[in-house]
């Protein structure tokens, strides 16, 4: 396993631990705001204020959780306790999501090093290694390094980035949304999508929720765009493609973007270009309108929890229509008499195996 694959494995482990916490916490906050109004956080003593605060406290421990999960992936159980504390320190000094990831890697590899160093301690001390020597040493060293070495530049970078995003106006907001939305809509749950999604999730953890809405648009628009393209240019779709389109509505509602892959594999550049343009424009409009999403996954079912659900639906419709119109225009007409023919779509059994494996990993695919 090469270094990039190893790093990705550890990060994805951290994200997979983080997602249930973010979803549960985000929904609690959203329920509080929907039922109690925008000022519910100030209504002390009210039940919905309690529900909102449950979600707020949950989001407050996201950084320690992802830090501990990464350390656990690297060093197994001995990495969990020191990493939780390091993650708390990262949150405390405003190093945020990136600080938690960096801290998790540092703790994990430091604990692995400690295991090797303490392997040959006297037999009388071996029982103390897992319950005293490793937790104490790792916690002491790693928290100091996070507080005074690793965390300082990361906290400074996060402060600059947060200030930049908070102060963005008009054109710069639109451009940011176009870039993030375009990247998210590029490869339908692949590495580029995951990277862009990770950036959006990081901003959400740090309290900036507009990029999360852009990310969700990039995941929800492609299936709807395929359906729109089919409606605009039905005669340009082969029988096999028409069968693939049928899966786009139910899977798109659940935010399973992989349903687009069979069609993309048959007409790669047209599908990808149309998706990037549609998702990018919708993402730019979403940023300008200030749409915020508080839950990172859940498909159409989480739209009511957003601060501007109708505006989000409008952006999704615009993106899908743009993608559909562009794809229908770019798609080559079928040869005469070829409408009912079911040609080879270039998808062999191994390709379906890859799609199936990707669907098994659905809990972290659109992050």
Short mmCIF file of C-alpha atoms in Angstrom, two decimals:
data_model
loop_
_atom_site.label_atom_id
_atom_site.label_comp_id
_atom_site.label_asym_id
_atom_site.label_seq_id
_atom_site.Cartn_x
_atom_site.Cartn_y
_atom_site.Cartn_z
CA UNK A 1 0.00 0.00 0.00
CA UNK A 2 1.59 3.30 -1.08
CA UNK A 3 1.76 6.40 1.11
CA UNK A 4 -1.13 8.25 -0.55
CA UNK A 5 -3.42 5.23 -0.26
CA UNK A 6 -2.44 4.78 3.40
CA UNK A 7 -3.12 8.43 4.22
CA UNK A 8 -6.46 8.29 2.41
CA UNK A 9 -7.42 5.13 4.35
CA UNK A 10 -6.72 6.79 7.70
CA UNK A 11 -8.54 10.01 6.76
CA UNK A 12 -11.57 8.08 5.50
CA UNK A 13 -11.65 6.13 8.76
CA UNK A 14 -11.78 9.43 10.61
CA UNK A 15 -14.51 10.76 8.34
CA UNK A 16 -16.58 7.57 8.70
CA UNK A 17 -16.49 7.98 12.50
CA UNK A 18 -17.33 11.68 12.19
CA UNK A 19 -20.32 11.48 9.82
CA UNK A 20 -22.87 9.86 12.21
CA UNK A 21 -21.97 12.44 14.85
CA UNK A 22 -22.31 15.35 12.43
CA UNK A 23 -25.59 14.04 11.00
CA UNK A 24 -27.17 13.46 14.42
CA UNK A 25 -25.93 16.76 15.82
CA UNK A 26 -26.82 18.74 12.71
CA UNK A 27 -30.35 17.34 12.64
CA UNK A 28 -30.87 18.22 16.32
CA UNK A 29 -29.80 21.80 15.63
CA UNK A 30 -31.96 21.96 12.51
CA UNK A 31 -35.03 20.61 14.35
CA UNK A 32 -34.52 23.20 17.06
CA UNK A 33 -34.34 26.04 14.53
CA UNK A 34 -37.25 24.78 12.35
CA UNK A 35 -39.66 24.29 15.25
CA UNK A 36 -38.37 26.97 17.60
CA UNK A 37 -37.38 29.76 15.21
CA UNK A 38 -34.00 31.39 14.49
CA UNK A 39 -33.64 32.73 18.06
CA UNK A 40 -34.08 29.36 19.75
CA UNK A 41 -30.47 29.37 20.97
CA UNK A 42 -31.34 32.30 23.24
CA UNK A 43 -34.54 30.74 24.68
CA UNK A 44 -32.93 29.23 27.77
CA UNK A 45 -35.05 26.65 29.58
CA UNK A 46 -37.20 25.78 26.55
CA UNK A 47 -37.25 22.15 25.40
CA UNK A 48 -36.33 23.07 21.81
CA UNK A 49 -33.42 25.10 23.18
CA UNK A 50 -32.25 21.88 24.86
CA UNK A 51 -32.58 19.99 21.54
CA UNK A 52 -30.59 22.71 19.77
CA UNK A 53 -27.90 22.65 22.45
CA UNK A 54 -27.61 18.86 22.18
CA UNK A 55 -26.70 19.32 18.53
CA UNK A 56 -24.37 22.19 19.31
CA UNK A 57 -22.50 20.13 21.92
CA UNK A 58 -22.29 17.24 19.48
CA UNK A 59 -20.67 19.40 16.82
CA UNK A 60 -18.31 20.68 19.48
CA UNK A 61 -16.68 17.24 19.82
CA UNK A 62 -16.34 16.52 16.09
CA UNK A 63 -12.66 17.51 16.02
CA UNK A 64 -11.68 15.25 18.97
CA UNK A 65 -13.63 12.36 17.42
CA UNK A 66 -11.98 12.58 13.98
CA UNK A 67 -8.59 13.01 15.65
CA UNK A 68 -9.14 9.90 17.78
CA UNK A 69 -10.48 7.88 14.85
CA UNK A 70 -7.42 8.62 12.71
CA UNK A 71 -5.08 7.75 15.57
CA UNK A 72 -7.05 4.54 16.14
CA UNK A 73 -6.70 3.64 12.46
CA UNK A 74 -2.92 4.06 12.72
CA UNK A 75 -2.08 2.83 16.23
CA UNK A 76 -5.18 0.87 17.31
CA UNK A 77 -6.69 1.37 20.81
CA UNK A 78 -3.61 2.97 22.49
CA UNK A 79 -4.01 5.98 20.18
CA UNK A 80 -7.59 6.82 21.17
CA UNK A 81 -7.17 8.48 24.60
CA UNK A 82 -4.27 10.83 23.80
CA UNK A 83 -5.83 11.72 20.45
CA UNK A 84 -9.14 12.72 22.08
CA UNK A 85 -7.24 15.21 24.25
CA UNK A 86 -5.12 16.43 21.33
CA UNK A 87 -8.30 16.92 19.30
CA UNK A 88 -9.80 18.95 22.13
CA UNK A 89 -6.66 21.12 22.21
CA UNK A 90 -6.90 21.58 18.42
CA UNK A 91 -10.48 22.80 18.80
CA UNK A 92 -9.55 25.00 21.74
CA UNK A 93 -6.83 26.87 19.82
CA UNK A 94 -9.11 27.18 16.74
CA UNK A 95 -7.02 24.84 14.59
CA UNK A 96 -10.32 23.22 13.64
CA UNK A 97 -10.88 20.29 11.33
CA UNK A 98 -7.41 20.43 9.76
CA UNK A 99 -5.82 20.56 13.20
CA UNK A 100 -7.77 17.46 14.22
CA UNK A 101 -6.59 15.55 11.16
CA UNK A 102 -2.95 16.59 11.64
CA UNK A 103 -3.15 15.78 15.35
CA UNK A 104 -4.60 12.33 14.63
CA UNK A 105 -1.69 11.45 12.34
CA UNK A 106 0.89 12.77 14.80
CA UNK A 107 -0.59 10.87 17.74
CA UNK A 108 -0.99 7.66 15.74
CA UNK A 109 2.59 7.53 14.50
CA UNK A 110 4.00 8.72 17.84
CA UNK A 111 2.15 5.94 19.67
CA UNK A 112 3.44 3.38 17.17
CA UNK A 113 6.96 4.65 17.83
CA UNK A 114 6.39 4.38 21.58
CA UNK A 115 5.28 0.77 21.18
CA UNK A 116 8.59 -0.09 19.55
CA UNK A 117 10.63 1.82 22.14
CA UNK A 118 8.82 0.21 25.09
CA UNK A 119 8.80 -3.28 23.63
CA UNK A 120 11.84 -4.40 25.67
CA UNK A 121 10.96 -2.93 29.08
CA UNK A 122 11.52 -5.23 32.10
CA UNK A 123 8.84 -7.86 32.62
CA UNK A 124 7.74 -6.15 35.85
CA UNK A 125 6.82 -3.00 33.89
CA UNK A 126 5.11 -4.60 30.89
CA UNK A 127 1.68 -4.35 32.51
CA UNK A 128 2.15 -0.60 32.88
CA UNK A 129 2.95 0.02 29.22
CA UNK A 130 -0.63 0.10 27.80
CA UNK A 131 -2.36 1.63 30.83
CA UNK A 132 0.23 4.17 32.05
CA UNK A 133 3.40 4.66 30.04
CA UNK A 134 1.89 5.05 26.56
CA UNK A 135 -1.16 7.16 27.57
CA UNK A 136 0.89 9.44 29.83
CA UNK A 137 3.82 9.93 27.46
CA UNK A 138 1.72 10.32 24.33
CA UNK A 139 -0.73 12.73 25.96
CA UNK A 140 2.04 14.87 27.49
CA UNK A 141 4.19 15.08 24.36
CA UNK A 142 1.44 15.31 21.73
CA UNK A 143 -0.63 17.97 23.49
CA UNK A 144 2.45 20.18 23.87
CA UNK A 145 3.37 19.70 20.21
CA UNK A 146 -0.21 20.46 19.12
CA UNK A 147 -0.45 23.56 21.31
CA UNK A 148 2.91 25.13 20.49
CA UNK A 149 4.11 23.59 17.19
CA UNK A 150 1.56 21.97 14.86
CA UNK A 151 -1.50 23.92 15.94
CA UNK A 152 -0.10 27.45 15.65
CA UNK A 153 0.34 27.67 11.85
CA UNK A 154 -2.86 25.65 11.23
CA UNK A 155 -4.86 27.95 13.53
CA UNK A 156 -3.41 30.98 11.74
CA UNK A 157 -4.31 29.53 8.34
CA UNK A 158 -7.84 28.66 9.46
CA UNK A 159 -8.33 32.17 10.84
CA UNK A 160 -7.25 33.73 7.52
CA UNK A 161 -9.42 31.33 5.53
CA UNK A 162 -12.46 31.83 7.76
CA UNK A 163 -12.09 35.62 7.59
CA UNK A 164 -11.74 35.45 3.80
CA UNK A 165 -14.87 33.32 3.38
CA UNK A 166 -16.87 35.39 5.86
CA UNK A 167 -15.99 38.65 4.12
CA UNK A 168 -16.51 37.43 0.55
CA UNK A 169 -18.90 39.53 -1.48
CA UNK A 170 -20.86 39.03 -4.73
CA UNK A 171 -18.43 37.99 -7.45
CA UNK A 172 -15.91 36.25 -5.21
CA UNK A 173 -18.67 34.24 -3.52
CA UNK A 174 -20.02 33.19 -6.88
CA UNK A 175 -16.56 32.17 -8.10
CA UNK A 176 -15.90 30.12 -4.97
CA UNK A 177 -19.26 28.36 -5.39
CA UNK A 178 -18.54 27.65 -9.06
CA UNK A 179 -15.16 26.08 -8.24
CA UNK A 180 -16.40 23.99 -5.30
CA UNK A 181 -19.60 22.93 -7.07
CA UNK A 182 -17.72 22.06 -10.25
CA UNK A 183 -15.19 19.91 -8.43
CA UNK A 184 -17.92 18.16 -6.43
CA UNK A 185 -19.81 17.32 -9.61
CA UNK A 186 -16.78 16.02 -11.49
CA UNK A 187 -16.47 12.29 -10.83
CA UNK A 188 -19.68 11.18 -9.09
CA UNK A 189 -18.38 9.95 -5.71
CA UNK A 190 -14.77 9.54 -6.85
CA UNK A 191 -11.54 11.02 -5.41
CA UNK A 192 -12.16 14.58 -6.66
CA UNK A 193 -15.68 14.56 -5.25
CA UNK A 194 -14.42 13.22 -1.92
CA UNK A 195 -11.68 15.85 -1.69
CA UNK A 196 -14.08 18.73 -2.41
CA UNK A 197 -16.60 17.24 0.02
CA UNK A 198 -13.96 16.97 2.74
CA UNK A 199 -13.21 20.70 2.34
CA UNK A 200 -16.92 21.55 2.66
CA UNK A 201 -17.31 19.31 5.73
CA UNK A 202 -14.33 20.99 7.33
CA UNK A 203 -15.88 24.42 6.87
CA UNK A 204 -19.16 23.18 8.34
CA UNK A 205 -17.42 21.87 11.46
CA UNK A 206 -15.89 25.33 11.86
CA UNK A 207 -19.29 26.99 11.61
CA UNK A 208 -19.29 28.04 7.92
CA UNK A 209 -22.21 26.17 6.37
CA UNK A 210 -22.58 27.74 2.89
CA UNK A 211 -19.96 25.43 1.27
CA UNK A 212 -21.85 22.41 2.61
CA UNK A 213 -24.93 23.43 0.63
CA UNK A 214 -22.75 23.75 -2.49
CA UNK A 215 -21.35 20.27 -1.85
CA UNK A 216 -24.83 18.81 -1.54
CA UNK A 217 -25.85 20.44 -4.83
CA UNK A 218 -22.83 18.84 -6.52
CA UNK A 219 -23.98 15.45 -5.25
CA UNK A 220 -27.72 15.82 -5.93
CA UNK A 221 -27.72 17.56 -9.33
CA UNK A 222 -26.04 14.93 -11.59
CA UNK A 223 -28.81 12.28 -11.33
CA UNK A 224 -31.48 14.94 -11.89
CA UNK A 225 -29.47 16.40 -14.76
CA UNK A 226 -29.38 13.00 -16.46
CA UNK A 227 -33.17 12.76 -16.16
CA UNK A 228 -33.53 16.28 -17.60
CA UNK A 229 -31.23 15.38 -20.50
CA UNK A 230 -33.36 12.32 -21.22
CA UNK A 231 -36.54 14.44 -21.24
CA UNK A 232 -34.91 17.02 -23.54
CA UNK A 233 -33.36 14.52 -25.94
CA UNK A 234 -34.99 11.16 -25.46
CA UNK A 235 -34.23 10.03 -29.02
CA UNK A 236 -30.48 10.42 -28.40
CA UNK A 237 -30.49 7.75 -25.66
CA UNK A 238 -30.00 4.08 -26.48
CA UNK A 239 -32.21 1.43 -24.93
CA UNK A 240 -29.47 0.52 -22.47
CA UNK A 241 -29.03 4.17 -21.46
CA UNK A 242 -32.78 4.55 -21.00
CA UNK A 243 -32.74 1.62 -18.58
CA UNK A 244 -29.86 3.26 -16.65
CA UNK A 245 -31.82 6.54 -16.44
CA UNK A 246 -34.62 4.76 -14.54
CA UNK A 247 -32.33 4.32 -11.52
CA UNK A 248 -31.44 8.01 -11.34
CA UNK A 249 -34.62 9.25 -9.63
CA UNK A 250 -34.73 6.92 -6.58
CA UNK A 251 -30.94 6.90 -6.19
CA UNK A 252 -30.72 10.65 -6.77
CA UNK A 253 -33.31 11.31 -4.07
CA UNK A 254 -31.06 9.38 -1.67
CA UNK A 255 -27.96 11.28 -2.92
CA UNK A 256 -26.34 8.18 -4.42
CA UNK A 257 -24.48 9.88 -7.26
CA UNK A 258 -22.96 6.63 -8.54
CA UNK A 259 -26.10 5.97 -10.59
CA UNK A 260 -24.63 8.37 -13.15
CA UNK A 261 -21.50 6.25 -13.67
CA UNK A 262 -22.96 3.78 -16.23
CA UNK A 263 -24.00 6.67 -18.50
CA UNK A 264 -20.76 8.59 -17.91
CA UNK A 265 -18.69 5.57 -18.90
CA UNK A 266 -20.46 5.45 -22.25
CA UNK A 267 -20.18 9.20 -22.95
CA UNK A 268 -17.53 10.45 -20.54
CA UNK A 269 -16.57 13.96 -21.58
CA UNK A 270 -20.11 15.10 -22.41
CA UNK A 271 -21.59 13.87 -19.13
CA UNK A 272 -18.72 15.20 -17.00
CA UNK A 273 -18.60 18.59 -18.75
CA UNK A 274 -22.38 19.01 -18.43
CA UNK A 275 -22.27 18.04 -14.76
CA UNK A 276 -19.40 20.42 -13.96
CA UNK A 277 -21.15 23.34 -15.66
CA UNK A 278 -24.54 22.66 -14.06
CA UNK A 279 -23.16 22.01 -10.56
CA UNK A 280 -20.76 24.95 -10.80
CA UNK A 281 -23.41 27.51 -11.76
CA UNK A 282 -25.83 26.19 -9.13
CA UNK A 283 -23.04 26.29 -6.52
CA UNK A 284 -22.22 29.90 -7.38
CA UNK A 285 -25.86 30.97 -7.08
CA UNK A 286 -26.16 29.10 -3.77
CA UNK A 287 -23.15 30.91 -2.32
CA UNK A 288 -24.46 34.32 -3.38
CA UNK A 289 -27.88 33.54 -1.86
CA UNK A 290 -26.28 32.45 1.42
CA UNK A 291 -27.88 29.00 1.57
CA UNK A 292 -26.61 27.03 4.55
CA UNK A 293 -26.78 23.26 5.13
CA UNK A 294 -26.32 21.83 8.61
CA UNK A 295 -26.40 18.11 7.78
CA UNK A 296 -23.75 16.58 5.46
CA UNK A 297 -25.70 13.63 4.10
CA UNK A 298 -29.26 12.41 3.64
CA UNK A 299 -30.36 13.39 0.14
CA UNK A 300 -33.61 15.25 -0.41
CA UNK A 301 -34.79 14.36 3.09
CA UNK A 302 -32.49 16.97 4.69
CA UNK A 303 -33.55 19.87 2.46
CA UNK A 304 -36.20 21.08 5.00
CA UNK A 305 -33.44 21.46 7.61
CA UNK A 306 -31.60 24.13 5.57
CA UNK A 307 -31.94 27.83 6.30
CA UNK A 308 -33.41 28.49 2.82
CA UNK A 309 -34.92 25.23 1.56
CA UNK A 310 -36.94 26.77 -1.30
CA UNK A 311 -33.90 28.64 -2.57
CA UNK A 312 -31.92 25.40 -2.42
CA UNK A 313 -34.57 23.58 -4.46
CA UNK A 314 -34.45 26.42 -6.99
CA UNK A 315 -30.65 26.11 -7.27
CA UNK A 316 -30.92 22.34 -7.68
CA UNK A 317 -33.54 22.77 -10.43
CA UNK A 318 -31.41 25.37 -12.23
CA UNK A 319 -28.32 23.15 -12.07
CA UNK A 320 -30.23 20.08 -13.27
CA UNK A 321 -31.85 21.98 -16.15
CA UNK A 322 -28.52 23.47 -17.25
CA UNK A 323 -26.81 20.08 -17.09
CA UNK A 324 -29.71 18.40 -18.89
CA UNK A 325 -29.94 21.00 -21.66
CA UNK A 326 -26.18 20.99 -22.24
CA UNK A 327 -25.93 17.20 -22.27
CA UNK A 328 -28.92 16.88 -24.62
CA UNK A 329 -27.33 19.43 -26.97
CA UNK A 330 -23.88 17.81 -26.90
CA UNK A 331 -25.04 14.22 -27.16
CA UNK A 332 -24.70 12.69 -30.62
CA UNK A 333 -27.91 11.58 -32.36
CA UNK A 334 -28.32 7.83 -32.71
CA UNK A 335 -27.73 6.39 -36.15
CA UNK A 336 -30.90 5.95 -38.19
CA UNK A 337 -32.78 2.88 -37.04
CA UNK A 338 -30.55 2.56 -33.94
CA UNK A 339 -33.08 3.75 -31.37
CA UNK A 340 -34.21 0.28 -30.42
CA UNK A 341 -30.79 -1.31 -30.63
CA UNK A 342 -29.08 -2.06 -27.38
CA UNK A 343 -25.38 -1.41 -28.11
CA UNK A 344 -22.45 -2.27 -25.93
CA UNK A 345 -22.11 0.54 -23.39
CA UNK A 346 -18.49 -0.36 -22.73
CA UNK A 347 -19.22 -1.61 -19.23
CA UNK A 348 -17.89 -5.03 -18.42
CA UNK A 349 -18.61 -7.12 -15.33
CA UNK A 350 -15.58 -5.77 -13.49
CA UNK A 351 -16.93 -2.23 -13.96
CA UNK A 352 -20.21 -3.22 -12.32
CA UNK A 353 -18.17 -4.81 -9.54
CA UNK A 354 -16.42 -1.50 -8.95
CA UNK A 355 -19.76 0.32 -8.85
CA UNK A 356 -21.12 -2.24 -6.39
CA UNK A 357 -18.09 -1.87 -4.14
CA UNK A 358 -18.49 1.88 -4.23
CA UNK A 359 -22.15 1.55 -3.20
CA UNK A 360 -21.18 -0.67 -0.26
CA UNK A 361 -19.09 2.25 0.99
CA UNK A 362 -22.01 4.68 0.73
CA UNK A 363 -21.63 6.03 4.28
CA UNK A 364 -18.53 7.99 3.36
CA UNK A 365 -18.83 8.41 -0.38
CA UNK A 366 -20.34 11.88 -0.65
CA UNK A 367 -18.32 13.54 2.11
#
